[in-house]
Coordinates of N, CA and C in Angstrom, one line a residue:
X1 N -291.6 -40.3 53.2 CA -290.4 -39.7 52.5 C -290.0 -40.5 51.2
X2 N -290.1 -41.9 51.3 CA -289.9 -42.7 50.2 C -290.8 -42.4 49.0
X3 N -292.1 -42.2 49.4 CA -293.1 -42.0 48.4 C -292.9 -40.6 47.8
X4 N -292.5 -39.6 48.6 CA -292.3 -38.3 48.0 C -291.1 -38.3 47.0
X5 N -290.1 -39.1 47.4 CA -288.9 -39.3 46.5 C -289.4 -39.9 45.2
X6 N -290.2 -41.0 45.3 CA -290.7 -41.7 44.1 C -291.5 -40.7 43.2
X7 N -292.3 -39.9 43.8 CA -293.1 -38.9 43.1 C -292.2 -37.9 42.3
X8 N -291.2 -37.4 43.0 CA -290.2 -36.5 42.4 C -289.5 -37.1 41.2
X9 N -289.0 -38.4 41.4 CA -288.3 -39.1 40.4 C -289.1 -39.3 39.2
X10 N -290.4 -39.8 39.4 CA -291.3 -40.1 38.3 C -291.6 -38.8 37.5
X11 N -291.8 -37.7 38.2 CA -292.0 -36.4 37.6 C -290.8 -36.0 36.8
X12 N -289.7 -36.1 37.3 CA -288.4 -35.7 36.6 C -288.2 -36.5 35.4
X13 N -288.5 -37.8 35.4 CA -288.4 -38.7 34.3 C -289.4 -38.2 33.2
X14 N -290.6 -37.9 33.6 CA -291.6 -37.3 32.7 C -291.1 -36.1 32.0
X15 N -290.5 -35.2 32.8 CA -289.9 -34.0 32.2 C -288.9 -34.3 31.1
X16 N -288.0 -35.2 31.4 CA -287.0 -35.6 30.4 C -287.6 -36.2 29.1
X17 N -288.6 -37.0 29.3 CA -289.3 -37.6 28.2 C -290.0 -36.6 27.4
X18 N -290.6 -35.6 28.0 CA -291.3 -34.5 27.3 C -290.3 -33.7 26.5
X19 N -289.2 -33.4 27.1 CA -288.1 -32.7 26.4 C -287.7 -33.4 25.1
X20 N -287.6 -34.7 25.2 CA -287.2 -35.6 24.1 C -288.3 -35.5 23.0
X21 N -289.5 -35.5 23.4 CA -290.7 -35.5 22.5 C -290.7 -34.1 21.7
X22 N -290.4 -33.0 22.4 CA -290.3 -31.7 21.8 C -289.3 -31.7 20.7
X23 N -288.1 -32.3 21.0 CA -287.0 -32.3 20.0 C -287.3 -33.2 18.9
X24 N -287.9 -34.4 19.1 CA -288.3 -35.3 18.0 C -289.3 -34.6 17.1
X25 N -290.2 -33.8 17.7 CA -291.2 -33.1 16.9 C -290.5 -32.2 15.9
X26 N -289.4 -31.5 16.3 CA -288.8 -30.6 15.4 C -288.0 -31.3 14.3
X27 N -287.7 -32.5 14.5 CA -286.8 -33.3 13.5 C -287.6 -33.8 12.3
X28 N -289.0 -33.8 12.4 CA -289.8 -34.4 11.4 C -289.9 -33.6 10.1
X29 N -289.8 -32.3 10.3 CA -290.0 -31.3 9.2 C -291.4 -31.4 8.5
X30 N -292.3 -32.0 9.3 CA -293.7 -32.1 8.8 C -294.6 -31.2 9.5
X31 N -294.1 -30.4 10.5 CA -294.9 -29.5 11.2 C -294.9 -29.9 12.7
X32 N -294.7 -28.8 13.5 CA -294.5 -29.1 15.0 C -295.8 -28.8 15.7
X33 N -295.9 -29.2 17.0 CA -297.1 -29.0 17.7 C -297.4 -27.5 17.9
X34 N -298.6 -27.1 18.0 CA -298.9 -25.6 18.2 C -298.2 -25.0 19.4
X35 N -298.0 -25.8 20.5 CA -297.4 -25.3 21.7 C -296.0 -24.8 21.5
X36 N -295.2 -25.5 20.6 CA -293.8 -25.0 20.4 C -293.6 -24.4 19.1
X37 N -294.7 -24.1 18.4 CA -294.6 -23.5 17.0 C -294.0 -22.1 17.1
X38 N -294.4 -21.3 18.1 CA -293.8 -20.0 18.2 C -292.3 -20.0 18.4
X39 N -291.8 -20.7 19.4 CA -290.4 -20.7 19.6 C -289.6 -21.3 18.4
X40 N -290.3 -22.3 17.8 CA -289.7 -23.0 16.6 C -289.5 -22.0 15.5
X41 N -290.5 -21.2 15.3 CA -290.5 -20.1 14.2 C -289.3 -19.2 14.5
X42 N -289.3 -18.7 15.7 CA -288.2 -17.7 16.1 C -286.8 -18.3 15.9
X43 N -286.7 -19.6 16.3 CA -285.4 -20.3 16.1 C -285.0 -20.4 14.6
X44 N -286.0 -20.8 13.8 CA -285.7 -21.0 12.4 C -285.4 -19.7 11.7
X45 N -286.0 -18.6 12.1 CA -285.8 -17.3 11.5 C -284.5 -16.6 12.0
X46 N -284.3 -16.7 13.3 CA -283.2 -15.9 13.9 C -282.0 -16.8 14.2
X47 N -282.1 -18.1 13.9 CA -281.0 -19.1 14.2 C -280.6 -19.0 15.7
X48 N -281.6 -19.0 16.5 CA -281.4 -19.0 18.0 C -281.3 -20.4 18.5
X49 N -280.9 -20.5 19.8 CA -280.9 -21.7 20.5 C -282.3 -22.2 20.8
X50 N -282.6 -23.4 20.5 CA -284.0 -23.9 20.7 C -284.4 -23.9 22.2
X51 N -283.5 -24.5 23.0 CA -283.8 -24.6 24.4 C -284.0 -23.2 25.1
X52 N -283.2 -22.3 24.8 CA -283.3 -20.9 25.4 C -284.6 -20.3 24.9
X53 N -284.9 -20.5 23.6 CA -286.1 -19.9 23.1 C -287.4 -20.5 23.7
X54 N -287.4 -21.8 23.9 CA -288.5 -22.4 24.5 C -288.6 -21.9 26.0
X55 N -287.5 -21.8 26.7 CA -287.5 -21.3 28.0 C -288.1 -19.9 28.1
X56 N -287.7 -19.0 27.2 CA -288.3 -17.6 27.2 C -289.8 -17.7 26.9
X57 N -290.2 -18.5 26.0 CA -291.6 -18.7 25.6 C -292.4 -19.2 26.9
X58 N -291.8 -20.1 27.6 CA -292.5 -20.6 28.8 C -292.6 -19.5 29.8
X59 N -291.6 -18.7 30.0 CA -291.6 -17.6 30.9 C -292.8 -16.6 30.5
X60 N -292.9 -16.4 29.3 CA -294.0 -15.5 28.8 C -295.4 -16.2 29.1
X61 N -295.5 -17.5 29.0 CA -296.7 -18.2 29.4 C -297.0 -18.0 30.8
X62 N -296.0 -18.1 31.7 CA -296.2 -17.8 33.1 C -296.6 -16.4 33.4
X63 N -296.1 -15.4 32.7 CA -296.5 -14.0 32.8 C -297.9 -13.8 32.4
X64 N -298.3 -14.4 31.3 CA -299.7 -14.2 30.9 C -300.7 -14.9 31.9
X65 N -300.2 -16.1 32.4 CA -301.0 -16.8 33.4 C -301.2 -16.0 34.6
X66 N -300.1 -15.3 35.0 CA -300.2 -14.4 36.2 C -301.2 -13.3 36.0
X67 N -301.2 -12.7 34.8 CA -302.1 -11.6 34.5 C -303.6 -12.1 34.5
X68 N -303.8 -13.3 33.9 CA -305.2 -13.8 33.9 C -305.7 -14.2 35.2
X69 N -304.8 -14.8 36.1 CA -305.3 -15.2 37.4 C -305.3 -14.1 38.4
X70 N -304.5 -13.1 38.2 CA -304.5 -12.0 39.1 C -304.1 -12.4 40.5
X71 N -305.0 -12.1 41.5 CA -304.6 -12.4 42.9 C -304.6 -13.9 43.2
X72 N -305.2 -14.7 42.3 CA -305.2 -16.1 42.5 C -303.9 -16.8 42.1
X73 N -303.0 -16.0 41.5 CA -301.7 -16.5 41.1 C -300.9 -16.6 42.3
X74 N -300.4 -17.8 42.6 CA -299.6 -18.1 43.8 C -298.1 -18.0 43.6
X75 N -297.4 -17.8 44.7 CA -296.0 -17.8 44.7 C -295.5 -19.2 44.2
X76 N -296.2 -20.3 44.6 CA -295.8 -21.6 44.2 C -295.8 -21.7 42.6
X77 N -296.7 -21.0 42.0 CA -296.8 -21.1 40.5 C -295.5 -20.6 39.8
X78 N -294.7 -19.8 40.5 CA -293.4 -19.3 40.0 C -292.4 -20.4 39.8
X79 N -292.7 -21.6 40.4 CA -291.8 -22.7 40.3 C -291.8 -23.3 38.9
X80 N -292.8 -22.8 38.1 CA -292.8 -23.2 36.7 C -291.6 -22.7 35.9
X81 N -291.0 -21.6 36.4 CA -289.9 -21.0 35.7 C -288.6 -21.8 35.8
X82 N -288.2 -22.2 37.1 CA -287.1 -23.1 37.2 C -287.3 -24.5 36.5
X83 N -288.6 -25.0 36.6 CA -288.9 -26.2 35.9 C -288.7 -26.0 34.4
X84 N -289.1 -24.9 33.8 CA -288.9 -24.6 32.4 C -287.4 -24.6 32.1
X85 N -286.6 -24.0 33.0 CA -285.2 -23.9 32.7 C -284.5 -25.3 32.6
X86 N -285.0 -26.2 33.5 CA -284.5 -27.6 33.5 C -284.9 -28.3 32.2
X87 N -286.2 -28.0 31.8 CA -286.7 -28.6 30.5 C -285.8 -28.1 29.3
X88 N -285.5 -26.8 29.3 CA -284.8 -26.2 28.2 C -283.4 -26.8 28.2
X89 N -282.8 -27.1 29.3 CA -281.5 -27.8 29.3 C -281.5 -29.1 28.7
X90 N -282.5 -29.9 28.9 CA -282.6 -31.2 28.3 C -283.0 -31.1 26.8
X91 N -283.8 -30.1 26.5 CA -284.0 -29.8 25.0 C -282.7 -29.6 24.3
X92 N -281.9 -28.7 24.9 CA -280.6 -28.5 24.2 C -279.7 -29.7 24.1
X93 N -279.8 -30.5 25.2 CA -279.0 -31.7 25.2 C -279.4 -32.7 24.1
X94 N -280.7 -32.9 24.0 CA -281.3 -33.8 23.0 C -281.1 -33.2 21.6
X95 N -281.3 -31.9 21.4 CA -281.1 -31.3 20.1 C -279.7 -31.3 19.6
X96 N -278.7 -31.3 20.6 CA -277.3 -31.3 20.2 C -276.8 -32.7 19.8
X97 N -277.3 -33.7 20.6 CA -276.7 -35.0 20.4 C -277.6 -36.0 19.6
X98 N -278.9 -35.6 19.4 CA -279.8 -36.5 18.6 C -279.7 -36.1 17.1
X99 N -278.7 -36.8 16.5 CA -278.4 -36.5 15.1 C -279.4 -37.3 14.2
X100 N -280.6 -36.7 14.1 CA -281.7 -37.4 13.4 C -282.2 -36.5 12.3
X101 N -282.0 -36.9 11.0 CA -282.4 -36.1 9.9 C -283.1 -37.0 8.8
X102 N -284.3 -37.5 9.1 CA -285.0 -38.4 8.1 C -285.1 -37.7 6.7
X103 N -284.7 -38.5 5.7 CA -284.7 -37.9 4.4 C -285.9 -38.3 3.6
X104 N -286.6 -39.4 3.9 CA -287.7 -39.9 3.2 C -289.0 -39.5 4.0
X105 N -290.1 -39.5 3.3 CA -291.4 -39.3 3.9 C -291.8 -40.3 4.9
X106 N -291.4 -41.6 4.6 CA -291.6 -42.7 5.6 C -290.8 -42.4 6.8
X107 N -289.6 -42.1 6.7 CA -288.7 -41.8 7.8 C -289.3 -40.7 8.7
X108 N -289.7 -39.6 8.0 CA -290.2 -38.5 8.7 C -291.5 -38.8 9.5
X109 N -292.3 -39.7 8.9 CA -293.6 -40.1 9.5 C -293.3 -40.9 10.7
X110 N -292.3 -41.8 10.6 CA -292.0 -42.7 11.8 C -291.4 -41.8 13.0
X111 N -290.6 -40.8 12.6 CA -290.2 -39.9 13.7 C -291.3 -39.1 14.3
X112 N -292.3 -38.7 13.5 CA -293.5 -38.0 13.9 C -294.3 -38.9 14.9
X113 N -294.5 -40.2 14.5 CA -295.2 -41.1 15.4 C -294.5 -41.2 16.8
X114 N -293.1 -41.4 16.7 CA -292.3 -41.5 17.9 C -292.5 -40.2 18.8
X115 N -292.5 -39.0 18.1 CA -292.6 -37.8 18.8 C -293.9 -37.7 19.5
X116 N -295.0 -38.1 18.9 CA -296.3 -38.0 19.5 C -296.4 -39.0 20.7
X117 N -295.9 -40.2 20.5 CA -295.9 -41.2 21.6 C -295.1 -40.7 22.8
X118 N -293.9 -40.2 22.6 CA -293.0 -39.7 23.6 C -293.6 -38.5 24.3
X119 N -294.1 -37.5 23.5 CA -294.7 -36.3 24.1 C -295.9 -36.6 25.0
X120 N -296.7 -37.5 24.5 CA -297.9 -37.9 25.3 C -297.5 -38.5 26.6
X121 N -296.6 -39.4 26.5 CA -296.1 -40.1 27.7 C -295.5 -39.2 28.7
X122 N -294.6 -38.3 28.2 CA -294.0 -37.3 29.1 C -295.0 -36.4 29.8
X123 N -295.9 -35.8 29.0 CA -296.9 -34.9 29.5 C -297.8 -35.5 30.5
X124 N -298.2 -36.8 30.2 CA -299.1 -37.5 31.2 C -298.4 -37.8 32.5
X125 N -297.2 -38.2 32.4 CA -296.4 -38.6 33.6 C -296.3 -37.4 34.5
X126 N -295.9 -36.2 33.9 CA -295.8 -35.0 34.7 C -297.1 -34.6 35.4
X127 N -298.2 -34.6 34.6 CA -299.5 -34.2 35.1 C -299.9 -35.2 36.2
X128 N -299.7 -36.4 36.1 CA -300.2 -37.4 37.0 C -299.5 -37.3 38.4
X129 N -298.3 -36.7 38.4 CA -297.6 -36.5 39.7 C -298.1 -35.3 40.5
X130 N -298.9 -34.5 39.9 CA -299.6 -33.3 40.5 C -298.6 -32.4 41.3
X131 N -297.5 -32.1 40.6 CA -296.5 -31.2 41.1 C -296.5 -29.9 40.4
X132 N -295.5 -29.6 39.7 CA -295.4 -28.3 39.0 C -295.9 -28.5 37.5
X133 N -296.9 -27.8 37.1 CA -297.4 -28.0 35.7 C -296.5 -27.4 34.7
X134 N -296.6 -27.9 33.5 CA -295.9 -27.3 32.4 C -296.6 -26.0 32.1
X135 N -295.8 -24.9 31.9 CA -296.4 -23.5 31.8 C -297.5 -23.4 30.7
X136 N -297.3 -24.2 29.6 CA -298.3 -24.1 28.5 C -299.6 -24.7 29.0
X137 N -299.5 -25.8 29.7 CA -300.7 -26.5 30.3 C -301.4 -25.6 31.3
X138 N -300.6 -25.0 32.2 CA -301.1 -24.1 33.2 C -301.8 -22.9 32.6
X139 N -301.2 -22.4 31.5 CA -301.8 -21.2 30.9 C -303.2 -21.6 30.2
X140 N -303.2 -22.8 29.6 CA -304.4 -23.3 29.0 C -305.5 -23.4 30.1
X141 N -305.1 -23.9 31.3 CA -306.1 -24.1 32.4 C -306.6 -22.7 32.8
X142 N -305.7 -21.7 32.9 CA -306.0 -20.3 33.3 C -307.0 -19.7 32.3
X143 N -306.7 -20.0 31.0 CA -307.6 -19.4 30.0 C -309.0 -20.0 30.1
X144 N -309.1 -21.3 30.4 CA -310.4 -22.0 30.6 C -311.1 -21.4 31.8
X145 N -310.4 -21.2 32.9 CA -311.0 -20.6 34.1 C -311.5 -19.2 33.8
X146 N -310.7 -18.4 33.1 CA -311.1 -17.0 32.8 C -312.4 -16.9 32.0
X147 N -312.6 -17.8 31.1 CA -313.9 -17.7 30.3 C -314.9 -18.7 30.9
X148 N -314.7 -19.1 32.2 CA -315.6 -20.0 32.9 C -315.9 -21.3 32.2
X149 N -314.9 -21.8 31.6 CA -315.1 -23.1 30.9 C -313.9 -24.0 31.4
X150 N -313.8 -25.2 30.8 CA -312.8 -26.2 31.3 C -311.5 -26.0 30.5
X151 N -310.5 -26.8 31.0 CA -309.2 -26.6 30.4 C -309.1 -27.1 29.0
X152 N -310.0 -28.0 28.6 CA -310.0 -28.4 27.2 C -310.3 -27.3 26.2
X153 N -311.3 -26.5 26.5 CA -311.5 -25.3 25.6 C -310.4 -24.3 25.7
X154 N -309.8 -24.2 26.9 CA -308.7 -23.3 27.1 C -307.5 -23.7 26.3
X155 N -307.3 -25.0 26.2 CA -306.2 -25.5 25.4 C -306.5 -25.3 23.9
X156 N -307.7 -25.4 23.5 CA -308.1 -25.2 22.1 C -307.8 -23.7 21.7
X157 N -308.2 -22.8 22.6 CA -307.9 -21.4 22.3 C -306.4 -21.1 22.3
X158 N -305.7 -21.7 23.3 CA -304.2 -21.5 23.3 C -303.6 -22.0 22.1
X159 N -303.9 -23.2 21.6 CA -303.4 -23.8 20.4 C -303.6 -23.0 19.2
X160 N -304.9 -22.5 19.1 CA -305.3 -21.7 17.9 C -304.5 -20.4 17.9
X161 N -304.3 -19.8 19.1 CA -303.5 -18.6 19.2 C -302.1 -18.8 18.8
X162 N -301.5 -19.9 19.3 CA -300.1 -20.2 18.9 C -300.0 -20.4 17.4
X163 N -301.0 -21.1 16.8 CA -301.0 -21.4 15.4 C -301.0 -20.1 14.6
X164 N -302.0 -19.3 14.9 CA -302.1 -18.0 14.2 C -300.9 -17.1 14.3
X165 N -300.4 -17.0 15.6 CA -299.2 -16.2 15.8 C -298.0 -16.7 15.0
X166 N -297.8 -18.0 15.0 CA -296.7 -18.6 14.2 C -296.8 -18.3 12.7
X167 N -298.0 -18.5 12.2 CA -298.3 -18.2 10.8 C -297.9 -16.7 10.5
X168 N -298.3 -15.8 11.3 CA -298.0 -14.4 11.1 C -296.5 -14.1 11.1
X169 N -295.9 -14.7 12.1 CA -294.4 -14.5 12.2 C -293.7 -15.0 11.0
X170 N -294.1 -16.2 10.5 CA -293.5 -16.8 9.3 C -293.7 -15.9 8.1
X171 N -295.0 -15.5 7.9 CA -295.3 -14.7 6.7 C -294.6 -13.4 6.7
X172 N -294.6 -12.7 7.9 CA -294.0 -11.4 8.0 C -292.5 -11.4 7.7
X173 N -291.8 -12.4 8.3 CA -290.3 -12.4 8.2 C -289.8 -13.2 7.0
X174 N -290.5 -14.2 6.5 CA -290.0 -15.0 5.4 C -290.9 -15.1 4.2
X175 N -292.1 -14.7 4.4 CA -293.1 -14.7 3.2 C -293.8 -16.1 3.1
X176 N -293.5 -17.0 4.1 CA -294.2 -18.3 4.0 C -294.4 -18.8 5.5
X177 N -295.3 -19.8 5.6 CA -295.5 -20.3 7.0 C -294.4 -21.4 7.3
X178 N -294.0 -21.3 8.5 CA -292.9 -22.2 9.0 C -293.4 -23.1 10.1
X179 N -293.1 -24.4 10.0 CA -293.4 -25.3 11.1 C -294.8 -25.7 11.3
X180 N -295.7 -25.4 10.4 CA -297.1 -25.8 10.4 C -297.3 -26.6 9.2
X181 N -297.8 -27.9 9.4 CA -298.1 -28.8 8.3 C -298.9 -29.9 8.8
X182 N -298.9 -31.0 8.0 CA -299.7 -32.2 8.3 C -299.3 -32.8 9.7
X183 N -298.0 -32.6 10.0 CA -297.6 -33.1 11.3 C -298.2 -32.4 12.5
X184 N -298.5 -31.1 12.3 CA -299.2 -30.3 13.3 C -300.5 -30.9 13.6
X185 N -301.3 -31.2 12.6 CA -302.6 -31.7 12.7 C -302.5 -33.1 13.4
X186 N -301.6 -33.9 13.0 CA -301.3 -35.2 13.5 C -301.1 -35.2 15.0
X187 N -300.2 -34.2 15.4 CA -299.9 -34.0 16.9 C -301.2 -33.6 17.6
X188 N -301.9 -32.7 17.1 CA -303.1 -32.2 17.8 C -304.1 -33.3 18.0
X189 N -304.3 -34.2 17.0 CA -305.3 -35.2 17.1 C -304.9 -36.4 18.0
X190 N -303.6 -36.8 17.8 CA -303.3 -38.1 18.4 C -302.5 -38.0 19.8
X191 N -302.0 -36.8 20.1 CA -301.3 -36.7 21.4 C -302.3 -37.0 22.6
X192 N -303.5 -36.4 22.5 CA -304.5 -36.7 23.5 C -304.9 -38.1 23.6
X193 N -304.9 -38.8 22.4 CA -305.3 -40.3 22.4 C -304.2 -41.1 23.1
X194 N -302.9 -40.7 22.9 CA -301.8 -41.4 23.5 C -301.9 -41.2 25.0
X195 N -302.2 -40.0 25.5 CA -302.3 -39.7 26.9 C -303.5 -40.6 27.5
X196 N -304.6 -40.7 26.8 CA -305.7 -41.4 27.3 C -305.4 -42.9 27.5
X197 N -304.7 -43.5 26.5 CA -304.4 -44.9 26.5 C -303.3 -45.1 27.6
X198 N -302.3 -44.3 27.6 CA -301.2 -44.4 28.6 C -301.8 -44.3 30.1
X199 N -302.7 -43.4 30.3 CA -303.3 -43.2 31.6 C -304.2 -44.4 32.0
X200 N -304.9 -45.0 31.0 CA -305.7 -46.2 31.3 C -304.9 -47.4 31.7
X201 N -303.7 -47.4 31.2 CA -302.8 -48.5 31.5 C -301.9 -48.3 32.8
X202 N -301.5 -47.1 33.0 CA -300.4 -46.9 34.0 C -300.7 -45.8 35.0
X203 N -301.7 -45.0 34.9 CA -301.9 -43.8 35.8 C -302.1 -44.3 37.2
X204 N -302.9 -45.3 37.5 CA -303.2 -45.7 38.8 C -301.9 -46.3 39.4
X205 N -301.2 -47.1 38.6 CA -300.0 -47.7 39.1 C -298.9 -46.7 39.5
X206 N -298.8 -45.6 38.7 CA -297.8 -44.6 38.9 C -298.2 -43.8 40.2
X207 N -299.5 -43.4 40.3 CA -299.9 -42.7 41.4 C -299.9 -43.5 42.7
X208 N -300.1 -44.8 42.6 CA -299.9 -45.6 43.8 C -298.5 -45.7 44.3
X209 N -297.6 -45.8 43.3 CA -296.1 -45.9 43.6 C -295.7 -44.5 44.2
X210 N -296.3 -43.4 43.8 CA -295.9 -42.1 44.3 C -296.6 -41.7 45.6
X211 N -297.5 -42.6 46.1 CA -298.2 -42.3 47.3 C -299.4 -41.4 47.1
X212 N -299.9 -41.2 45.9 CA -301.0 -40.3 45.6 C -302.3 -41.1 45.7
X213 N -302.2 -42.5 45.6 CA -303.4 -43.4 45.8 C -303.0 -44.5 46.7
X214 N -303.9 -44.8 47.6 CA -303.7 -46.0 48.5 C -303.6 -47.3 47.7
X215 N -303.0 -48.2 48.2 CA -302.9 -49.5 47.5 C -304.3 -50.1 47.2
X216 N -304.5 -50.5 45.9 CA -305.7 -51.1 45.6 C -306.8 -50.2 45.1
X217 N -306.6 -48.9 45.3 CA -307.6 -47.9 44.9 C -307.3 -47.4 43.5
X218 N -308.4 -46.9 42.8 CA -308.2 -46.3 41.5 C -308.7 -44.9 41.5
X219 N -308.1 -44.1 40.5 CA -308.5 -42.7 40.5 C -309.9 -42.5 39.9

């Protein structure tokens, strides 16, 4: 029981950290990650609430995942929706109270670095607890399975789809691309590296604390 509670607490902390990373990413004005580029475009064009828009986007991800997986889609997978709702609540909280508007290129870059670090840590923490996946990650995995390849290629396809869709939305409604820039490339390249380093240092310790690994064993 204690280990299950530890697992849930660590997962929840990862969710909060991931929400913070998403918000920091939008504050850089250098380009957001492909995963949130679509809801970011919609928010910028329609002046909608960021958290609610991300929640709707995540729900669409779950819907597409269900279509791709068909009969293999489990009732348990629907828990991604309430998880997304909690994430959106924290996104709104951070977006409202994190009054961060870097004016210089150096300041924007520092916020971008922080966003990549925080996002990588949050995402890795959630995945390591093996509970409810982030809908975007779950969809990437479903895409990989559908084409009989791994999640890595599925994520590449998902990121590229988001990138192209965002570009089209921006061009159609404003005449220019929104939210895609050097920061987007930075996020794509370095978030995975942050996750790799973070996992090499803490994954085994976290999973041992959560009861997913016996004491002294490594994944």
